[in-house]
XYZ file of C-alpha atoms in Angstrom:
518
model
C 194.189 -151.387 -26.918
C 196.952 -149.938 -28.970
C 194.981 -150.693 -32.037
C 192.042 -148.761 -30.660
C 194.239 -145.847 -29.695
C 195.833 -145.832 -33.137
C 192.426 -145.926 -34.760
C 191.223 -143.051 -32.622
C 194.326 -141.032 -33.455
C 193.812 -141.743 -37.131
C 190.225 -140.535 -36.886
C 191.371 -137.374 -35.084
C 194.029 -136.716 -37.731
C 191.520 -137.237 -40.528
C 189.046 -134.947 -38.779
C 191.698 -132.293 -38.360
C 192.726 -132.625 -42.013
C 189.109 -132.453 -43.151
C 188.521 -129.411 -40.938
C 191.517 -127.550 -42.271
C 190.807 -128.608 -45.847
C 187.282 -127.326 -45.500
C 188.595 -124.027 -44.116
C 191.166 -123.715 -46.893
C 188.602 -124.622 -49.532
C 186.142 -122.040 -48.240
C 188.834 -119.403 -48.090
C 190.007 -120.237 -51.596
C 186.430 -120.173 -52.852
C 185.928 -116.764 -51.268
C 189.138 -115.432 -52.782
C 188.194 -116.882 -56.140
C 184.773 -115.285 -55.898
C 186.348 -111.985 -54.921
C 188.700 -112.190 -57.884
C 185.883 -112.996 -60.243
C 183.840 -110.168 -58.748
C 186.728 -107.754 -59.178
C 187.225 -108.874 -62.737
C 183.541 -108.526 -63.469
C 183.478 -105.153 -61.748
C 186.509 -103.997 -63.729
C 184.928 -105.239 -66.908
C 181.710 -103.438 -66.073
C 183.649 -100.279 -65.187
C 185.589 -100.398 -68.432
C 182.388 -100.887 -70.392
C 180.723 -98.025 -68.571
C 183.785 -95.864 -69.234
C 183.694 -96.760 -72.917
C 179.947 -96.067 -73.008
C 180.467 -92.758 -71.217
C 183.190 -91.734 -73.660
C 181.044 -92.801 -76.584
C 177.943 -90.978 -75.347
C 179.642 -87.681 -74.439
C 179.126 -84.861 -76.977
C 182.812 -84.311 -77.612
C 185.564 -86.808 -78.330
C 188.337 -88.463 -76.253
C 191.421 -89.991 -77.825
C 194.852 -91.275 -76.796
C 198.013 -92.031 -78.669
C 201.494 -93.379 -78.023
C 204.770 -93.010 -79.860
C 206.000 -96.053 -81.722
C 209.356 -95.196 -83.248
C 208.694 -92.120 -85.361
C 204.977 -92.783 -85.558
C 202.107 -91.679 -83.356
C 199.619 -94.534 -83.002
C 196.140 -93.947 -81.609
C 195.100 -96.349 -78.840
C 191.682 -94.880 -78.044
C 189.154 -92.692 -79.825
C 185.429 -92.346 -79.199
C 182.653 -89.835 -78.654
C 179.656 -88.496 -80.537
C 181.815 -85.870 -82.233
C 183.720 -88.695 -83.937
C 180.535 -90.024 -85.541
C 179.443 -86.556 -86.653
C 182.698 -86.485 -88.594
C 181.640 -89.692 -90.386
C 184.448 -91.605 -88.626
C 184.480 -94.664 -86.327
C 186.849 -95.913 -83.594
C 187.996 -98.737 -85.861
C 189.175 -96.159 -88.386
C 191.311 -94.363 -85.787
C 192.582 -96.933 -83.264
C 195.873 -98.507 -84.337
C 196.404 -95.928 -87.082
C 198.397 -92.756 -87.689
C 197.039 -89.330 -88.600
C 197.835 -89.788 -92.275
C 195.584 -92.881 -92.354
C 192.398 -90.852 -91.879
C 193.333 -87.189 -92.511
C 194.311 -85.453 -95.767
C 198.069 -85.065 -96.120
C 198.216 -81.313 -95.469
C 195.916 -81.560 -92.449
C 197.965 -84.455 -91.039
C 201.200 -82.474 -91.488
C 199.666 -79.564 -89.552
C 198.224 -81.623 -86.658
C 201.354 -83.734 -86.167
C 203.263 -80.605 -85.150
C 200.931 -80.272 -82.143
C 201.406 -83.999 -81.356
C 205.169 -83.470 -81.218
C 204.806 -80.476 -78.910
C 202.682 -82.498 -76.479
C 205.064 -85.472 -76.605
C 207.950 -83.166 -75.766
C 206.175 -82.345 -72.509
C 204.273 -79.135 -73.290
C 201.124 -79.014 -71.195
C 197.738 -78.142 -72.653
C 198.551 -77.896 -76.349
C 195.454 -76.654 -78.209
C 194.607 -76.432 -81.875
C 191.612 -76.197 -84.188
C 190.779 -78.479 -87.061
C 188.004 -79.694 -89.274
C 186.982 -83.025 -90.783
C 184.174 -83.456 -93.316
C 182.690 -80.042 -92.551
C 182.733 -80.517 -88.757
C 185.064 -78.215 -86.813
C 186.614 -79.015 -83.433
C 188.886 -77.577 -80.755
C 191.415 -80.130 -79.432
C 193.434 -80.098 -76.198
C 196.430 -82.420 -75.634
C 197.913 -83.351 -72.234
C 200.937 -85.621 -71.690
C 200.761 -88.616 -69.289
C 204.044 -89.208 -67.470
C 205.558 -92.186 -65.625
C 208.759 -91.678 -63.710
C 209.067 -88.248 -65.300
C 208.833 -89.486 -68.876
C 205.928 -89.011 -71.274
C 204.442 -92.416 -72.077
C 201.095 -91.444 -73.543
C 199.052 -88.430 -74.673
C 195.384 -87.984 -73.921
C 193.345 -85.581 -75.998
C 189.859 -84.157 -75.807
C 187.829 -82.366 -78.472
C 184.744 -80.174 -78.410
C 182.511 -79.334 -81.368
C 182.946 -75.698 -82.506
C 181.107 -76.027 -85.828
C 178.373 -73.575 -84.822
C 180.926 -71.108 -83.507
C 182.854 -71.372 -86.764
C 179.658 -70.815 -88.732
C 178.920 -67.663 -86.748
C 182.545 -66.486 -87.044
C 182.565 -67.083 -90.799
C 179.226 -65.313 -91.196
C 180.539 -62.424 -89.110
C 183.784 -62.306 -91.098
C 181.838 -62.350 -94.369
C 179.647 -59.551 -93.066
C 182.703 -57.572 -91.952
C 184.420 -58.162 -95.303
C 181.326 -56.998 -97.173
C 180.995 -53.985 -94.895
C 184.681 -53.162 -95.320
C 184.389 -53.568 -99.099
C 181.431 -51.194 -99.158
C 182.884 -48.589 -96.802
C 186.298 -48.607 -98.488
C 184.857 -48.131 -101.982
C 181.823 -45.939 -101.379
C 182.020 -42.189 -101.867
C 179.355 -41.371 -99.293
C 180.725 -40.089 -95.993
C 179.545 -42.292 -93.127
C 180.084 -41.131 -89.571
C 178.984 -42.015 -86.064
C 178.489 -39.149 -83.602
C 177.776 -39.225 -79.888
C 174.957 -37.196 -78.340
C 177.326 -34.239 -77.842
C 178.231 -34.136 -81.535
C 181.717 -35.657 -81.216
C 182.844 -37.982 -83.991
C 183.216 -41.604 -82.875
C 183.755 -43.159 -86.313
C 184.564 -41.820 -89.789
C 184.466 -44.081 -92.849
C 187.521 -44.543 -95.125
C 185.659 -42.576 -97.814
C 186.573 -39.390 -95.903
C 190.112 -39.749 -97.247
C 188.880 -40.189 -100.836
C 186.420 -37.304 -100.725
C 188.162 -34.833 -98.396
C 191.784 -36.014 -98.446
C 192.178 -36.454 -94.670
C 192.889 -39.664 -92.754
C 189.602 -40.699 -91.055
C 191.475 -40.875 -87.729
C 191.816 -37.080 -87.864
C 188.101 -36.730 -87.174
C 187.847 -39.092 -84.189
C 187.045 -37.264 -80.958
C 186.580 -33.911 -82.718
C 183.356 -31.923 -82.406
C 181.500 -32.105 -85.712
C 180.552 -28.436 -85.377
C 184.247 -27.478 -85.528
C 184.619 -29.268 -88.859
C 182.049 -27.249 -90.803
C 182.305 -23.752 -92.268
C 181.840 -21.056 -89.584
C 178.858 -19.659 -91.497
C 177.164 -23.087 -91.448
C 178.076 -24.183 -87.920
C 175.082 -22.608 -86.154
C 172.606 -24.126 -88.613
C 174.092 -27.615 -88.184
C 174.133 -27.152 -84.404
C 170.444 -26.185 -84.321
C 169.403 -29.087 -86.579
C 171.423 -31.538 -84.511
C 169.987 -30.572 -81.145
C 166.480 -30.424 -82.547
C 167.016 -34.069 -83.527
C 168.283 -34.801 -79.991
C 165.038 -33.483 -78.501
C 162.628 -34.962 -81.076
C 164.575 -38.179 -81.873
C 163.633 -37.652 -85.508
C 166.074 -37.765 -88.473
C 167.416 -34.468 -89.794
C 168.838 -33.313 -93.118
C 171.207 -30.396 -93.550
C 173.638 -28.865 -96.047
C 176.977 -27.479 -94.952
C 180.520 -26.895 -96.133
C 183.597 -28.649 -94.801
C 187.239 -28.152 -95.678
C 189.251 -30.627 -97.745
C 193.001 -31.245 -97.691
C 193.539 -28.620 -100.428
C 191.987 -25.936 -98.239
C 188.835 -25.760 -100.367
C 185.307 -25.779 -98.966
C 183.274 -28.750 -100.163
C 179.483 -28.717 -100.107
C 178.039 -31.718 -98.245
C 174.429 -32.844 -97.988
C 174.024 -34.972 -94.858
C 171.279 -36.914 -93.144
C 171.451 -37.828 -89.470
C 169.540 -40.799 -88.079
C 169.231 -41.323 -84.307
C 170.124 -44.748 -82.870
C 167.703 -45.557 -80.035
C 168.860 -48.039 -77.382
C 167.209 -49.585 -74.365
C 164.614 -47.619 -72.389
C 164.039 -45.434 -75.478
C 167.383 -43.716 -74.850
C 169.247 -41.976 -77.665
C 172.746 -43.483 -77.846
C 174.365 -42.440 -81.124
C 173.671 -40.674 -84.386
C 174.540 -42.187 -87.769
C 175.365 -39.423 -90.251
C 175.582 -40.142 -93.988
C 176.871 -37.303 -96.151
C 177.505 -36.807 -99.846
C 179.702 -34.358 -101.733
C 177.286 -32.171 -103.708
C 179.821 -29.591 -104.896
C 179.404 -30.631 -108.527
C 175.629 -30.546 -108.169
C 175.929 -27.067 -106.687
C 177.979 -25.993 -109.700
C 175.361 -27.418 -112.057
C 172.586 -25.673 -110.121
C 174.555 -22.430 -110.251
C 175.144 -22.886 -113.973
C 171.420 -23.474 -114.518
C 170.623 -20.394 -112.428
C 173.030 -18.281 -114.437
C 171.723 -19.752 -117.688
C 168.163 -18.906 -116.716
C 169.270 -15.399 -115.765
C 171.172 -15.105 -119.026
C 168.131 -16.294 -120.949
C 166.008 -13.651 -119.264
C 168.641 -11.010 -119.991
C 168.783 -12.141 -123.599
C 165.047 -11.813 -124.027
C 165.098 -8.417 -122.342
C 168.130 -7.330 -124.353
C 166.541 -8.244 -127.656
C 163.408 -6.263 -126.887
C 165.185 -3.243 -125.412
C 167.851 -3.093 -128.118
C 165.392 -3.163 -131.008
C 163.136 -0.593 -129.333
C 166.018 1.812 -128.718
C 168.051 1.260 -131.858
C 165.593 2.653 -134.389
C 164.933 6.035 -132.709
C 168.626 6.259 -131.791
C 169.586 5.874 -135.452
C 167.259 8.689 -136.386
C 168.605 10.976 -133.640
C 172.184 10.246 -134.660
C 171.447 11.043 -138.294
C 169.867 14.385 -137.484
C 172.726 15.290 -135.123
C 175.231 14.579 -137.893
C 173.317 16.931 -140.201
C 173.227 19.593 -137.500
C 176.966 19.182 -136.899
C 177.735 20.199 -140.465
C 175.646 23.389 -140.156
C 176.760 24.636 -136.691
C 179.939 26.712 -136.265
C 180.837 25.207 -132.859
C 180.098 21.514 -133.088
C 181.892 20.496 -129.825
C 178.655 19.889 -127.941
C 177.344 17.809 -130.801
C 180.594 15.794 -130.815
C 180.061 14.959 -127.157
C 176.471 13.945 -127.896
C 177.578 11.766 -130.815
C 180.269 10.168 -128.658
C 177.706 9.275 -126.022
C 175.384 7.866 -128.682
C 178.292 5.712 -129.933
C 178.653 4.394 -126.394
C 174.939 3.606 -126.284
C 175.213 1.796 -129.633
C 178.107 -0.246 -128.284
C 176.049 -1.346 -125.279
C 173.116 -2.166 -127.561
C 175.433 -4.273 -129.728
C 176.553 -6.154 -126.616
C 172.916 -6.753 -125.715
C 172.233 -8.110 -129.196
C 175.239 -10.418 -129.043
C 173.747 -11.907 -125.877
C 170.236 -12.212 -127.216
C 170.986 -14.651 -130.045
C 173.443 -17.520 -130.645
C 176.611 -16.529 -132.450
C 178.392 -19.059 -134.654
C 182.115 -18.407 -134.479
C 183.938 -18.107 -137.819
C 186.997 -20.229 -137.165
C 190.172 -19.603 -139.128
C 193.882 -20.404 -138.631
C 195.303 -17.692 -136.365
C 198.792 -16.853 -135.102
C 197.996 -16.290 -131.448
C 201.249 -14.416 -130.727
C 200.488 -11.872 -133.465
C 196.937 -11.498 -132.172
C 198.165 -10.840 -128.629
C 200.766 -8.352 -129.855
C 198.024 -6.451 -131.687
C 195.862 -6.309 -128.527
C 198.839 -5.181 -126.414
C 199.488 -2.370 -128.909
C 195.877 -1.230 -128.532
C 196.013 -1.211 -124.723
C 199.622 -0.077 -124.240
C 199.029 3.663 -124.684
C 196.431 3.777 -121.930
C 198.612 1.509 -119.747
C 201.629 3.826 -120.037
C 199.510 6.776 -118.927
C 198.915 4.895 -115.642
C 202.586 3.850 -115.365
C 201.754 0.212 -116.165
C 204.128 -2.075 -118.069
C 202.724 -5.002 -120.049
C 205.172 -7.909 -120.228
C 204.542 -10.792 -122.620
C 206.123 -14.205 -121.951
C 205.150 -16.411 -124.878
C 206.378 -19.702 -126.199
C 207.900 -18.844 -129.569
C 206.869 -22.209 -131.024
C 203.165 -22.042 -130.271
C 201.106 -23.717 -132.994
C 198.529 -21.973 -135.146
C 195.091 -22.283 -133.555
C 191.653 -22.214 -135.150
C 189.530 -19.413 -133.727
C 187.403 -16.410 -134.575
C 190.124 -13.764 -134.550
C 187.752 -10.843 -133.980
C 186.016 -12.516 -131.032
C 189.247 -13.645 -129.351
C 190.627 -10.095 -129.711
C 187.508 -8.870 -127.935
C 188.145 -11.331 -125.082
C 191.727 -10.185 -124.512
C 190.818 -6.506 -124.883
C 188.154 -6.905 -122.180
C 190.543 -8.719 -119.821
C 193.448 -6.280 -120.324
C 191.181 -3.244 -119.976
C 189.923 -4.609 -116.657
C 193.512 -5.203 -115.528
C 194.585 -1.651 -116.425
C 191.556 -0.117 -114.691
C 192.247 -2.168 -111.533
C 195.858 -0.891 -111.213
C 195.489 2.691 -109.977
C 199.054 2.755 -108.627
C 200.780 1.372 -111.700
C 202.708 -1.884 -111.834
C 203.218 -4.789 -114.209
C 200.741 -6.880 -116.168
C 202.165 -10.266 -117.140
C 200.830 -12.216 -120.105
C 202.015 -15.839 -120.128
C 201.258 -18.107 -123.055
C 202.120 -21.787 -122.974
C 201.053 -25.081 -124.444
C 199.534 -27.437 -121.878
C 200.010 -31.223 -121.808
C 196.727 -31.741 -123.666
C 195.984 -30.121 -127.022
C 195.288 -26.733 -125.464
C 196.960 -23.348 -125.121
C 196.787 -21.589 -121.770
C 196.777 -17.780 -121.616
C 197.418 -16.354 -118.155
C 196.996 -12.618 -117.477
C 198.353 -11.540 -114.067
C 197.773 -8.010 -112.785
C 198.850 -6.211 -109.598
C 195.564 -4.461 -109.026
C 193.267 -4.086 -106.054
C 191.946 -7.639 -106.325
C 188.423 -8.972 -105.809
C 187.014 -10.531 -102.641
C 185.980 -14.202 -102.623
C 182.278 -13.463 -102.214
C 182.273 -10.961 -105.101
C 184.322 -13.087 -107.480
C 181.481 -15.637 -107.556
C 179.255 -13.054 -109.253
C 181.826 -11.950 -111.831
C 180.475 -12.664 -115.305
C 176.843 -12.218 -114.341
C 174.881 -9.552 -116.239
C 174.783 -6.101 -114.653
C 177.285 -7.094 -111.965
C 180.485 -5.070 -112.152
C 183.278 -4.110 -109.783
C 183.663 -0.828 -111.700
C 181.601 2.240 -110.962
C 180.361 2.678 -114.560
C 180.528 -0.936 -115.682
C 177.611 -2.999 -117.009
C 179.130 -6.374 -116.211
C 178.636 -7.437 -119.831
C 182.321 -7.448 -120.862
C 183.353 -10.560 -118.921
C 179.976 -12.149 -119.549
C 180.508 -11.858 -123.309
C 184.106 -13.061 -122.898
C 182.870 -16.166 -121.062
C 180.389 -16.797 -123.850
C 182.997 -16.409 -126.612
C 185.484 -18.743 -124.903
C 182.750 -21.353 -124.354
C 181.788 -21.119 -128.043
C 185.408 -21.985 -128.849
C 185.286 -25.058 -126.565
C 187.511 -23.460 -123.936
C 187.298 -22.174 -120.363
C 187.784 -18.841 -118.599
C 188.509 -18.729 -114.867
C 189.581 -16.143 -112.292
C 191.599 -16.170 -109.076
C 191.995 -13.042 -107.014
C 193.438 -11.809 -103.730
C 192.567 -8.471 -102.176
C 195.406 -5.912 -102.564
C 197.563 -8.421 -104.452
C 195.924 -8.765 -107.832
C 193.959 -11.026 -110.133
C 194.895 -13.983 -112.330
C 192.747 -14.744 -115.375
C 193.251 -18.079 -117.154
C 191.921 -18.599 -120.672
C 192.302 -22.082 -122.130
C 191.606 -22.623 -125.839
C 191.860 -25.849 -127.853
C 194.491 -26.042 -130.577
C 192.757 -28.439 -132.929
C 190.191 -27.469 -135.498
C 186.667 -28.135 -134.289
C 183.121 -27.148 -135.076
C 182.040 -23.922 -133.371
C 179.852 -24.373 -130.311
C 176.616 -22.429 -130.143
C 176.073 -21.087 -126.640
C 172.473 -19.995 -126.247
C 171.376 -17.680 -123.468
């Protein structure tokens, strides 16, 4: 009986052990399966993460600090491959292992900043022609930085556009800073929005001076209305316009400008701005004026030649008969007056003839101080009658110049006679003679006469234009011609009620005479 009971107990114990073993085994198997599943899931997740990093357009990388070195522990992304690099080239290596030395030295400064705890450190770089923008963020554990994660995006296209834009801007700046054309941008009310740097070269003012100013206030008052009308006609028609006007430069002179305005049409066919391109045509105006005067002079010369020859022959006969009559008449005073007037006519005819054909100057060494003293002696008597003093301020060491003494005397006689006639209330005429820096001598005659207005001084030297009641205008015209034949210049400055300054510049050196044809 006991044996049976013992056997039964043994069976029960075995059954219990088997039951619990089975339970434990199943539980262990489940836990093992769960562990394997977790491991497989983690492996799959890691692979998917790697694939995601690899397939994304940018680039992800990580690095740690090992001593004084920064070692990369992760690097992948399509951007990496566009740089002709691979993860194997980056992972486990420092910057200097795959970047040029100078680039590595630059980038490592940003690595240090991130490792020192600075959040969101950004920088730009380029590898093998591919440009990127990188962002670094520190990863902390227990308040200490243990790793840095970085991300990069491709900015190659942006860099290409920026470089193209910079090149375009550089080219534009190079053009605008070196061109002599005046480029401006006006709004639809005529205010200046932009003025090119060439304004300073051409007009002498900083371009900023023009910004915000009405363009119509910048032109000569006599031209303002014409520019205004042309501008607003363009506003209504939206067609380009072209106009000439004068604007003031930094020296207070009026510069002739030829400008063309082109409307800039925006959306909805709306006029937004006007681009105005102008050019200094002052020199061209001078050339045109010179041509006009030359043509007029040519016409005068042709007329003078014909008139002089037609008058001279009968005048010679009349003069001869009058001289015979003078010897036979008891009271020849009337005949003397007639002969004097005929002499005046002959003088004018001679001036006409000198204009009608080229005159070759007979150059010879001349003491200019002696020549001037001779002319002053001629004029001084008449000057004293009008209470005028002639003061000569000459450099005593002036060199001998080569000139036609007779012609140069005629020039100074004409100028001094004009000065004396202009000084009705007496005064002082100054004659200054000096050697200029170049091989020239400058003669300056300064009177205290009535002066000449700006609009009239432009016509001085033209035939038949004179400021004197009985003048022919030929005296200064001939003087201009003589000075030009000597290779020099003659110019005038005058102020009403203050006087006139005449500058004559003659070369010192010996040169061939210049033929000036009418």
